[in-house]
XYZ file of C-alpha atoms in Angstrom:
762
model
C -39.338 0.949 25.960
C -42.457 2.555 23.975
C -43.210 0.667 20.687
C -44.755 2.653 17.812
C -45.109 2.445 14.072
C -44.277 5.536 12.025
C -44.198 6.354 8.364
C -41.437 9.282 8.005
C -42.893 12.623 6.649
C -41.691 13.785 3.147
C -40.615 17.129 5.002
C -37.986 14.804 7.210
C -36.113 13.830 3.941
C -32.829 15.596 3.701
C -30.541 16.001 0.965
C -28.669 13.517 2.412
C -31.347 11.307 2.597
C -32.132 11.363 -0.876
C -28.700 10.563 -1.973
C -28.937 7.567 0.071
C -32.341 6.389 -1.128
C -31.429 5.618 -4.976
C -29.215 2.845 -3.791
C -31.988 0.363 -2.728
C -35.143 2.254 -3.200
C -37.607 3.756 -0.977
C -39.937 1.558 1.328
C -43.495 1.669 1.224
C -43.735 -0.067 4.419
C -44.038 1.330 7.829
C -40.638 1.242 10.146
C -41.185 -0.658 13.767
C -39.889 1.483 16.320
C -39.033 1.463 20.272
C -38.521 4.650 21.624
C -35.978 4.797 24.528
C -35.664 8.359 25.277
C -37.992 10.987 24.283
C -36.840 13.722 26.743
C -40.288 14.172 28.272
C -38.810 14.528 31.715
C -35.765 15.873 33.514
C -34.051 12.606 33.959
C -34.405 11.832 30.217
C -32.864 15.436 29.568
C -29.929 14.835 32.024
C -28.884 11.851 30.067
C -27.514 14.188 27.183
C -24.131 15.806 28.034
C -21.827 18.240 25.779
C -18.399 18.631 26.291
C -18.291 22.250 25.664
C -21.578 23.547 25.554
C -25.068 23.449 27.324
C -28.221 21.282 26.916
C -31.690 22.912 27.577
C -35.575 21.578 27.075
C -36.794 22.850 24.186
C -40.706 22.848 23.648
C -42.118 22.128 20.506
C -45.959 21.000 19.077
C -45.159 17.199 19.883
C -43.674 18.118 23.399
C -40.166 18.481 24.528
C -36.949 17.787 22.894
C -33.116 18.782 23.858
C -31.407 21.569 22.482
C -27.674 21.401 22.353
C -25.616 24.365 22.055
C -22.037 23.697 20.934
C -19.122 26.058 21.676
C -17.396 24.642 18.525
C -15.558 27.623 17.491
C -12.992 27.865 20.260
C -12.592 24.014 20.776
C -11.070 21.763 18.635
C -13.669 18.731 19.018
C -17.025 19.536 20.523
C -19.413 16.295 21.326
C -22.674 15.580 22.779
C -23.503 12.406 24.015
C -26.306 10.210 24.853
C -25.856 7.858 27.905
C -28.007 4.772 28.477
C -28.450 4.126 31.995
C -28.546 1.477 32.423
C -27.120 -0.063 29.126
C -29.589 -0.733 26.447
C -29.776 -4.719 26.165
C -30.316 -5.023 22.154
C -29.124 -8.768 22.011
C -32.485 -10.167 21.457
C -33.743 -7.632 18.973
C -32.204 -9.371 15.716
C -31.718 -6.806 13.010
C -31.666 -3.327 14.624
C -30.421 0.343 14.524
C -30.096 3.162 17.138
C -31.909 6.186 15.645
C -32.888 9.774 16.763
C -34.271 12.875 15.305
C -31.886 15.914 14.490
C -33.086 19.401 13.655
C -30.221 21.633 12.219
C -31.515 25.292 12.195
C -28.416 26.940 11.498
C -27.154 28.040 8.020
C -24.502 25.742 7.445
C -24.143 21.852 7.300
C -22.385 19.891 10.029
C -20.472 16.913 9.713
C -20.403 14.709 12.602
C -18.366 11.791 13.831
C -21.072 9.196 15.449
C -19.433 6.836 18.160
C -21.589 3.904 19.631
C -19.932 2.628 22.718
C -20.942 -0.953 24.369
C -20.242 -1.820 28.052
C -16.938 -3.320 27.135
C -15.531 -0.180 25.726
C -15.729 -1.294 22.158
C -16.448 1.458 19.858
C -18.298 1.539 16.320
C -17.339 4.702 14.433
C -19.537 6.249 11.529
C -19.835 9.654 9.970
C -22.636 11.622 8.520
C -23.810 15.170 7.581
C -26.735 16.974 8.591
C -27.741 19.631 6.092
C -28.325 23.397 7.212
C -31.992 24.240 8.162
C -32.876 20.605 8.037
C -34.891 18.122 10.162
C -34.334 14.519 9.707
C -33.876 10.957 11.138
C -30.578 9.708 11.390
C -29.766 5.929 12.489
C -26.553 3.774 12.972
C -26.642 0.182 12.079
C -25.863 -2.288 14.872
C -27.009 -5.634 13.318
C -27.769 -6.582 10.182
C -27.073 -9.069 7.307
C -24.771 -6.127 5.654
C -22.614 -6.153 8.666
C -21.676 -9.513 8.263
C -20.449 -9.257 4.631
C -16.680 -7.719 3.956
C -17.357 -6.174 0.566
C -14.109 -4.478 0.058
C -15.658 -1.187 -0.238
C -15.033 1.100 2.561
C -18.868 2.046 2.845
C -21.428 -0.389 1.459
C -24.665 0.928 -0.375
C -27.567 1.259 1.955
C -29.306 -2.292 2.233
C -32.401 -1.227 4.221
C -35.179 0.191 2.342
C -35.859 3.236 4.533
C -36.493 6.968 4.206
C -34.071 7.586 7.248
C -30.333 8.649 6.712
C -27.607 6.113 7.663
C -24.803 7.111 9.207
C -21.839 6.190 7.099
C -19.485 3.070 8.332
C -15.847 4.692 9.364
C -14.214 2.298 11.815
C -14.025 0.560 14.937
C -15.737 -2.664 15.705
C -18.558 -4.046 13.613
C -19.978 -6.243 16.069
C -20.376 -4.433 19.344
C -21.571 -6.378 22.413
C -25.198 -5.799 21.763
C -26.190 -6.794 25.583
C -24.864 -3.484 26.477
C -24.822 -0.495 24.399
C -23.502 2.357 26.617
C -23.506 5.838 24.827
C -24.060 7.428 21.551
C -21.615 10.379 20.653
C -21.998 13.025 18.121
C -19.192 15.203 17.475
C -17.720 17.741 15.291
C -13.788 18.544 14.888
C -12.408 21.633 13.638
C -15.423 23.756 13.243
C -14.711 27.219 12.890
C -18.321 28.711 14.433
C -20.622 27.514 17.225
C -23.276 24.685 16.323
C -26.736 24.286 17.738
C -28.926 21.335 17.305
C -32.373 19.928 18.478
C -32.312 16.277 19.268
C -35.393 14.229 20.006
C -36.954 10.586 19.937
C -33.904 8.416 20.637
C -35.268 5.121 19.186
C -34.806 1.613 18.070
C -35.717 0.909 14.435
C -36.045 -2.350 12.861
C -35.898 -2.945 8.923
C -38.889 -3.910 7.288
C -37.312 -4.912 3.926
C -33.784 -5.765 3.094
C -32.596 -5.602 -0.249
C -30.555 -8.976 -0.677
C -29.169 -7.510 -4.163
C -27.929 -4.339 -2.864
C -24.556 -4.934 -3.915
C -24.993 -6.326 -7.436
C -25.163 -4.518 -10.622
C -23.762 -1.378 -9.002
C -21.316 -0.176 -11.672
C -22.138 0.904 -15.091
C -19.545 0.512 -18.070
C -17.943 4.218 -17.205
C -17.575 3.413 -13.460
C -20.478 5.314 -12.494
C -23.409 4.299 -10.091
C -25.750 2.484 -12.187
C -28.555 2.622 -9.923
C -29.257 6.324 -9.802
C -28.820 9.794 -11.280
C -26.385 12.145 -9.973
C -24.505 15.398 -11.101
C -22.035 14.929 -13.743
C -23.456 11.659 -15.095
C -22.386 10.742 -18.442
C -24.597 8.528 -20.666
C -22.321 8.013 -23.861
C -18.881 7.751 -25.066
C -20.390 10.903 -27.335
C -21.402 12.587 -24.469
C -18.011 12.330 -22.934
C -16.259 13.497 -26.179
C -18.272 16.395 -26.463
C -17.928 17.583 -23.110
C -14.243 17.026 -23.117
C -13.982 19.238 -26.329
C -16.412 21.940 -24.650
C -14.214 22.311 -21.576
C -10.794 22.399 -23.658
C -12.048 25.376 -25.867
C -12.575 27.584 -22.504
C -8.922 26.393 -20.674
C -6.363 28.869 -20.122
C -2.584 27.996 -20.774
C -0.887 30.690 -18.497
C -1.007 31.763 -15.152
C -3.552 34.333 -14.195
C -2.801 38.082 -14.556
C -0.522 39.426 -11.427
C 0.987 36.002 -11.141
C 4.749 35.563 -12.248
C 5.554 32.728 -14.674
C 5.913 30.205 -11.841
C 2.857 31.597 -9.808
C 4.267 33.770 -7.364
C 2.595 37.253 -6.725
C 3.894 39.338 -9.259
C 2.319 42.499 -7.984
C 3.683 41.842 -4.552
C 7.124 42.550 -2.726
C 10.335 41.264 -4.405
C 12.847 39.341 -2.408
C 16.004 37.750 -3.406
C 16.069 35.431 -6.413
C 18.185 32.400 -5.959
C 16.892 30.408 -8.805
C 15.141 27.828 -6.586
C 12.021 27.689 -4.435
C 12.753 28.496 -0.829
C 11.285 29.961 2.447
C 11.365 33.377 4.172
C 9.369 35.134 6.867
C 8.572 38.660 5.724
C 6.509 41.040 7.836
C 5.695 38.606 10.608
C 4.334 35.632 8.128
C 6.220 32.724 6.540
C 6.110 32.228 2.764
C 7.555 30.436 0.032
C 9.386 32.505 -2.523
C 9.551 31.394 -5.952
C 12.845 31.327 -8.101
C 12.670 34.803 -9.287
C 11.935 36.372 -5.805
C 8.087 36.641 -5.568
C 6.098 35.745 -2.822
C 4.808 32.468 -3.049
C 1.860 30.381 -1.492
C 1.562 26.847 -2.593
C -2.189 26.121 -3.239
C -2.835 22.855 -5.103
C -4.116 19.247 -5.514
C -2.452 16.144 -4.670
C -2.341 12.495 -6.117
C -2.602 13.650 -9.793
C -1.787 10.265 -11.137
C -3.167 6.960 -12.380
C -2.128 5.236 -9.128
C -5.281 4.313 -6.857
C -7.870 4.676 -9.829
C -7.857 0.773 -9.890
C -10.417 -1.217 -8.083
C -10.692 -4.959 -7.560
C -12.593 -6.720 -10.032
C -13.175 -10.056 -8.014
C -11.060 -11.921 -10.578
C -7.491 -13.521 -10.073
C -4.906 -15.646 -11.797
C -2.980 -18.503 -10.591
C -0.261 -17.430 -8.523
C 2.519 -19.289 -10.441
C 1.961 -17.501 -13.571
C 1.648 -14.219 -12.186
C 5.291 -14.865 -10.747
C 6.446 -15.656 -14.234
C 5.231 -12.107 -15.345
C 7.672 -9.656 -16.440
C 8.954 -7.518 -13.566
C 8.224 -4.509 -16.209
C 4.625 -5.155 -16.190
C 4.074 -4.234 -12.499
C 5.057 -0.549 -10.823
C 6.829 -0.872 -7.739
C 4.749 1.383 -5.707
C 1.189 -0.041 -6.225
C 1.767 -3.368 -7.731
C -0.669 -2.593 -10.606
C -0.219 -2.433 -14.003
C -0.608 -6.274 -15.385
C -0.075 -6.043 -19.158
C -3.225 -6.565 -20.634
C -2.319 -5.545 -24.413
C -4.273 -8.156 -26.717
C -1.389 -9.905 -28.150
C 0.239 -10.542 -24.587
C 0.053 -14.103 -23.263
C -2.837 -14.539 -20.688
C -2.448 -16.489 -17.520
C -5.398 -18.298 -16.459
C -8.085 -16.111 -15.120
C -10.816 -17.333 -12.460
C -13.488 -15.791 -10.103
C -12.011 -14.955 -6.811
C -15.123 -13.282 -5.178
C -18.667 -13.730 -6.628
C -20.071 -10.757 -4.767
C -17.217 -8.290 -6.266
C -17.480 -9.806 -9.932
C -21.360 -9.337 -9.721
C -20.937 -5.508 -8.815
C -20.165 -4.896 -12.269
C -22.515 -4.557 -15.218
C -19.579 -4.429 -17.556
C -15.855 -5.173 -18.033
C -14.009 -5.236 -21.063
C -13.477 -8.581 -22.731
C -9.832 -9.825 -22.835
C -9.162 -9.282 -26.289
C -11.163 -5.545 -26.155
C -8.892 -2.735 -26.611
C -9.961 -1.106 -23.162
C -8.426 -4.505 -21.453
C -5.007 -2.480 -21.647
C -6.654 -0.717 -18.128
C -6.719 -3.921 -16.118
C -4.230 -4.314 -13.547
C -2.865 -6.616 -10.745
C -2.822 -6.019 -6.914
C -0.032 -8.086 -5.602
C -0.959 -7.064 -2.019
C -3.891 -4.764 -0.236
C -3.647 -2.889 2.677
C -7.204 -4.051 3.688
C -10.122 -5.776 2.438
C -11.002 -9.616 1.921
C -9.099 -10.034 -1.272
C -4.966 -9.253 -0.884
C -4.518 -10.296 -4.286
C -6.347 -9.946 -7.405
C -7.026 -8.329 -10.835
C -7.805 -4.419 -10.863
C -9.496 -2.153 -13.326
C -8.957 1.700 -13.995
C -12.437 2.909 -15.185
C -10.694 6.592 -14.959
C -8.268 5.657 -17.427
C -10.521 3.755 -19.740
C -12.458 6.838 -19.702
C -9.430 8.874 -20.783
C -9.118 6.610 -23.792
C -12.374 6.865 -24.715
C -12.432 10.944 -24.255
C -9.544 11.424 -26.497
C -10.673 8.746 -28.926
C -7.179 6.491 -28.800
C -6.224 3.033 -27.404
C -2.803 4.365 -27.435
C -1.705 5.660 -23.915
C 1.418 7.451 -25.559
C -1.377 9.631 -27.462
C -4.147 9.929 -24.906
C -2.098 10.241 -21.656
C -0.048 13.524 -22.972
C -3.190 15.122 -23.633
C -4.626 14.058 -20.340
C -1.404 15.498 -18.664
C -1.818 19.114 -20.675
C -5.305 19.371 -20.078
C -4.603 18.852 -16.484
C -1.939 21.487 -16.128
C -4.315 23.906 -18.172
C -7.332 22.965 -15.541
C -4.701 23.855 -12.663
C -3.879 27.263 -14.342
C -7.432 28.047 -15.321
C -8.639 27.031 -11.813
C -6.191 29.535 -10.321
C -3.687 27.159 -8.305
C -0.111 27.852 -7.733
C 1.548 24.198 -7.713
C 0.532 20.719 -7.467
C 0.328 19.048 -4.055
C 2.105 15.542 -3.044
C 2.040 12.294 -5.452
C 2.515 13.686 -8.707
C 3.133 11.632 -11.606
C 6.719 12.488 -13.082
C 5.354 13.049 -16.397
C 4.872 16.743 -15.144
C 8.269 17.152 -13.894
C 10.084 18.225 -16.872
C 7.193 20.330 -18.426
C 8.601 23.852 -17.209
C 4.799 24.803 -16.770
C 3.962 24.117 -13.261
C 5.296 23.936 -9.877
C 5.417 20.563 -8.190
C 6.369 18.643 -5.272
C 8.062 14.882 -5.179
C 7.547 12.218 -2.950
C 9.503 9.220 -1.749
C 8.903 6.073 0.192
C 11.930 4.670 2.096
C 11.264 0.963 1.647
C 13.542 -1.813 2.220
C 14.572 -4.827 4.350
C 15.330 -2.708 7.498
C 14.217 -3.621 10.880
C 11.077 -1.920 12.104
C 9.682 -0.615 15.510
C 6.192 -0.269 16.603
C 3.897 2.385 17.932
C 1.207 -0.054 18.936
C -0.910 1.552 16.407
C 0.982 0.885 12.898
C -2.128 1.736 10.471
C -0.329 1.941 7.242
C 2.972 0.257 8.517
C 5.259 -0.341 11.388
C 8.100 2.622 11.877
C 11.764 2.043 10.084
C 14.258 1.413 12.565
C 16.645 4.526 11.700
C 19.456 2.787 14.125
C 19.599 0.229 11.573
C 22.477 0.977 9.062
C 20.503 -0.416 6.249
C 18.080 2.459 6.739
C 20.354 4.901 6.072
C 21.333 3.046 2.951
C 17.713 2.885 1.590
C 17.019 6.070 2.650
C 19.881 7.721 0.408
C 18.851 5.160 -2.242
C 15.466 6.630 -2.291
C 16.327 10.259 -2.570
C 18.860 9.520 -5.135
C 16.078 8.293 -7.312
C 13.815 11.452 -6.845
C 16.970 13.476 -7.752
C 17.329 11.654 -11.086
C 13.779 12.235 -11.475
C 13.604 15.635 -10.882
C 16.816 16.796 -12.640
C 17.210 19.968 -10.160
C 14.484 21.602 -11.992
C 13.743 24.851 -10.657
C 10.155 24.104 -11.064
C 10.565 21.322 -8.336
C 9.749 23.094 -4.775
C 10.519 19.931 -2.251
C 10.104 16.378 -1.622
C 7.934 14.920 1.135
C 9.513 11.647 2.039
C 7.229 8.935 3.816
C 3.630 9.926 4.896
C 1.232 9.476 7.930
C 3.438 7.340 9.938
C 2.141 6.312 13.248
C 4.505 7.942 15.469
C 2.412 8.052 18.604
C -1.166 9.143 19.694
C -1.643 11.881 22.027
C -3.936 10.950 25.451
C -2.205 8.591 27.380
C 1.423 7.395 28.442
C 0.705 4.437 26.792
C -0.181 5.769 23.149
C 2.136 8.509 23.159
C 5.290 6.828 23.747
C 4.208 3.236 22.339
C 7.484 3.517 20.301
C 9.649 3.357 23.377
C 7.245 0.950 25.653
C 7.048 -1.597 22.759
C 10.698 -1.298 21.824
C 11.769 -1.958 25.623
C 9.965 -5.095 25.394
C 12.501 -6.295 22.755
C 16.091 -7.495 23.122
C 19.214 -5.352 22.342
C 20.229 -8.163 19.765
C 16.934 -8.058 17.739
C 16.485 -4.253 17.507
C 18.992 -1.566 16.686
C 16.927 1.075 18.433
C 16.411 -0.967 21.666
C 20.155 -1.385 21.946
C 20.338 2.303 21.340
C 17.788 2.936 24.236
C 19.660 0.610 26.510
C 22.987 2.588 26.010
C 21.302 5.944 26.355
C 19.634 4.971 29.833
C 23.105 3.480 31.398
C 24.432 6.910 30.332
C 21.387 8.857 31.762
C 21.256 6.632 35.080
C 24.682 5.113 35.609
C 23.708 2.259 37.698
C 20.755 0.103 37.445
C 19.826 0.975 41.162
C 19.209 4.713 40.141
C 17.029 3.489 37.307
C 14.906 1.437 39.733
C 14.641 4.317 41.881
C 13.218 6.642 39.416
C 11.039 4.053 37.788
C 9.888 2.342 40.813
C 11.081 -0.682 39.361
C 13.303 -4.056 40.695
C 15.401 -4.949 37.617
C 18.426 -6.953 38.771
C 20.843 -5.708 36.016
C 21.162 -4.118 32.872
C 21.408 -7.307 31.397
C 17.542 -7.925 32.430
C 16.718 -4.499 30.687
C 18.629 -5.596 27.571
C 16.711 -9.004 27.325
C 13.378 -6.897 27.140
C 11.053 -5.927 29.671
C 7.244 -5.164 29.745
C 6.245 -2.008 31.236
C 2.525 -1.054 32.057
C 2.329 1.015 34.901
C 4.305 4.280 34.668
C 6.311 6.756 37.066
C 6.887 10.446 36.392
C 10.263 9.768 36.050
C 9.741 7.190 33.717
C 7.710 9.298 31.274
C 10.523 11.972 31.390
C 12.845 9.401 29.990
C 10.241 7.950 27.334
C 10.069 11.186 26.105
C 13.714 11.620 25.660
C 13.834 8.488 24.036
C 11.297 9.060 21.669
C 13.073 12.211 20.886
C 16.283 10.245 20.391
C 14.213 8.094 17.848
C 12.861 10.754 15.968
C 15.912 12.676 15.685
C 17.822 10.013 14.162
C 15.020 9.486 11.313
C 14.948 13.066 10.341
C 18.619 13.551 10.752
C 19.539 10.837 8.266
C 16.432 11.769 5.720
C 17.505 15.311 5.786
C 21.146 14.606 5.226
C 20.295 12.579 2.078
C 18.156 15.245 0.594
C 20.760 18.149 1.457
C 23.465 16.034 -0.002
C 21.577 14.872 -3.219
C 19.130 17.541 -3.933
C 20.909 20.824 -2.300
C 19.101 23.225 -4.095
C 15.538 21.957 -3.097
C 13.428 21.767 0.312
C 12.697 18.801 2.543
C 9.230 19.191 3.850
C 9.106 16.163 6.092
C 6.993 13.234 6.416
C 3.300 14.815 6.513
C 2.265 14.285 10.104
C -1.388 13.118 10.392
C -2.805 14.863 13.334
C -3.889 11.685 15.076
C -0.249 10.214 14.866
C 2.083 12.807 15.854
C 3.854 13.978 19.210
C 5.501 17.355 20.689
C 8.826 15.357 20.534
C 8.086 14.239 16.738
C 7.389 17.724 15.706
C 10.490 19.458 17.686
C 12.901 16.708 16.108
C 11.401 17.685 12.312
C 11.773 21.089 12.912
C 15.556 20.746 13.629
C 15.971 19.189 10.048
C 13.407 19.927 7.563
C 12.713 23.145 5.598
C 8.890 23.060 5.972
C 6.842 21.263 8.459
C 4.138 19.055 6.845
C 0.700 18.045 8.130
C -2.421 16.270 7.052
C -5.318 17.605 8.661
C -8.882 16.474 7.605
C -11.253 19.014 9.639
C -13.437 21.888 9.022
C -10.735 24.546 8.869
C -7.593 25.677 10.813
C -8.082 27.577 14.249
C -5.974 28.577 16.929
C -7.449 25.671 19.254
C -5.470 22.947 17.841
C -2.441 24.726 16.271
C -1.163 26.644 19.370
C 2.185 24.815 18.914
C 2.972 26.389 15.650
C 3.882 29.909 17.278
C 6.541 27.505 19.739
C 8.130 25.860 16.625
C 7.931 29.089 14.434
C 8.780 27.162 11.220
C 6.976 27.580 7.658
C 4.242 24.827 7.576
C 2.114 23.193 5.199
C -1.095 21.181 4.910
C -0.328 18.075 2.879
C -4.051 16.575 2.705
C -7.558 17.991 3.408
C -10.909 17.404 1.589
C -14.710 16.953 1.856
C -17.493 15.024 -0.206
C -20.829 14.571 -1.134
C -23.179 11.588 -1.680
C -24.977 13.553 -4.802
C -21.999 12.495 -6.713
C -23.240 8.757 -6.940
C -20.590 7.693 -4.856
C -21.275 6.027 -1.591
C -18.750 7.667 0.729
C -18.269 11.542 0.927
C -14.885 10.945 2.405
C -13.581 12.216 5.918
C -15.475 15.237 6.079
C -18.916 15.237 4.958
C -20.778 17.871 2.937
C -24.632 17.919 2.039
C -24.023 18.841 -1.846
C -21.537 19.906 -4.474
C -22.404 23.472 -3.635
C -21.588 22.731 0.137
C -18.648 21.008 -0.866
C -17.372 24.462 -2.623
C -18.357 26.385 0.582
C -16.410 24.141 2.883
C -13.198 24.148 0.393
C -13.416 27.970 0.858
C -13.826 28.163 4.560
C -10.865 25.808 4.831
C -8.420 27.511 2.506
C -9.122 30.723 3.725
C -8.675 29.727 7.564
C -5.155 28.437 6.006
C -4.231 31.811 4.340
C -4.914 33.853 7.717
C -2.466 31.773 9.632
C 1.074 33.367 9.888
C 2.851 30.096 9.589
C 1.381 28.207 6.807
C 2.985 28.701 3.556
C 0.375 25.933 1.470
C -2.435 23.829 1.317
C -3.098 20.833 -0.792
C -6.377 19.124 -1.460
C -6.443 15.203 -1.684
C -7.017 14.223 -4.276
C -7.534 15.144 -7.874
C -9.944 12.240 -9.167
C -12.674 10.785 -7.168
C -11.893 7.322 -5.620
C -13.528 4.273 -7.499
C -17.100 3.691 -6.786
C -15.947 0.081 -5.482
C -13.274 1.319 -3.505
C -9.440 1.905 -4.397
C -7.819 -1.472 -4.681
C -5.091 -0.454 -1.883
C -8.003 -0.397 0.840
C -11.366 0.259 -0.399
C -11.656 3.858 -0.214
C -14.536 5.108 -2.431
C -14.814 8.689 -1.800
C -16.340 11.642 -3.683
C -13.174 13.676 -2.951
C -11.986 14.336 -6.489
C -12.225 17.614 -8.453
C -13.263 15.584 -11.245
C -15.308 12.293 -11.379
C -14.478 8.848 -12.611
C -15.507 10.242 -16.226
C -12.703 13.227 -15.875
C -15.617 15.792 -15.419
C -14.951 18.622 -13.000
C -17.296 19.220 -10.002
C -18.611 23.084 -11.204
C -19.481 23.988 -7.831
C -16.187 22.959 -6.036
C -14.044 24.474 -9.357
C -15.662 28.053 -8.850
C -15.228 28.078 -5.133
C -11.453 27.496 -5.897
C -11.508 30.303 -8.574
C -13.050 32.462 -6.246
C -10.283 31.757 -3.018
C -7.518 31.729 -5.904
C -8.345 35.050 -7.598
C -7.641 36.831 -4.246
C -5.296 34.535 -2.684
C -1.981 36.660 -2.360
C -4.172 39.688 -1.432
C -5.597 37.885 1.630
C -2.675 36.065 2.573
C -0.585 39.331 2.577
C -3.414 41.337 4.396
C -4.695 43.587 1.598
């Protein structure tokens, strides 16, 4: 290892670096470094591999670097990887990070997933963006005091005072086995163009200055970052009110010219009008058709509601007192909404986390009118606080903006401004997760959503990120499915502006890549007893029907079960034969078929005039068996796909299914918003967010099978993370102070102005 001391140059500071520096300040101290690979010889150059592309030597004034040319346009995931041979032993280094220089000579930014792997196979996953035409230093934190802290935020502020750019925490293992760091991998996903980078000076860096107060005083009274300046910052309530009045004077209240009253293409072909939304394949392309028979493409924004605007405050209450609260005080979906009206009786409040409580420079006193925007979380998905007080800065800012403490006054104003924005920005509908207050306005098309919850049994795929899967063979599941759809039907009231319903979301059906992950539902269920699991009992019956006797099953599976009773009692399977995999595929299809049959039956019976749009498959949690089963029952297939765009590389299966399809979620974000995490796809700036938005939506419009695309979400995540799981993303069209991000809005306007012409092919 070569030990050096360097001071990064001003020229190395990228837009992302600058966005991070505000968090803890810029150090004047030099950074101590140990060079691992500088690519000055062929052996070091050979340590870099690219799965789709080439690696060559790049000569520059300082010596030799590695040039990586990535064939991204024709491959779903393209990566370059730097291997350590032998693995790097960092166990005695103390606080340390891996760093390298990356030059991006291209005209567009690159959003990278960064994976560090140790000798045991554990992985730490981070993300970063390399701006267009930039040259900077990027690092992954491997050991530091910050990694010992669970703040409840998806990604924390930078705790090191450095000019280098830290890759943002995404997931995996926080504490790798530092005695053997094996590789560092950078990959781009779903990119629609080839990429090239010049990398150099892979090295260790050590913090010269650590900010112990990097989490303290983070949030101002409006829910904004208190430690820096950024786009859309609001300095006073007067400024907030004035900005709202100025915008209101410019908003439209009707669809743009050339649109039908439902947002369809009034200037395009006219098909059969049924009085409700439906689908039809026209001239080789799938379309939605509006109630008047106009071709319709659903471009909209999801999650337009107050849910998930709450963040944990670090305070809690006596558990017994919470249980005594009226059930009307709590919303069933989010367990938020503790009544904090000044005249309401207060349970005893205490600090449950000093770390979180100290993040806020201001929270309203309990007698303050804005205290009504407190809530309570009974159970969180992830984070150190499973219960606790929450506060919605966004909702409080609406009260300030509309100068009213009465939600019966300011919430209708927010609702109407929101619809006017959608019309003014050229969108044609909302996406998923829309507050029911929009349902009966008869102004803007919308979708509804439902979660099937209840005490029915569940099964596991082995990757139950949000929750285990329901057991569709449990009779209680069908009962709860009908109850869920019945409630939605009562809310939408057969409204012709209602397009259709999504039921459930991003369930972990199975992960492609191995037999064990693809068929985890089957393998894990076979390990259970027939008495314990209705799905297991159904699997056993199917296997008996398929094979007849246990000897035939043993022959195909290369097993030695003594009887069907042994299989019924549960069997652990770790080695797989081809015959076994064929059976697994059929059993997974059987499971999926039952789920979608039941839900589709409920929608057909209780909402016969409206469409069922499936369960919004995550690209990481679906298999061919699930897609085929869904296609036999849904009206529109739905997918959540967080990538740079839509290409034929990943989506070749659409032609085989030949069903209308919709993107339920995508987004991008940037750190110049003042937030600490851009989201799942990184942009270098608000302007770059607009460019990436247009590229993604246009790629959907150009695909014959897609009938819609929905951005997630309308409002930025809270700076300190949503109470559910700590997501703190800059993925909103509007900020916590309800300020639109103008570059993103302008990009949407431009795309939407030509939406139907591009989709139709004119």
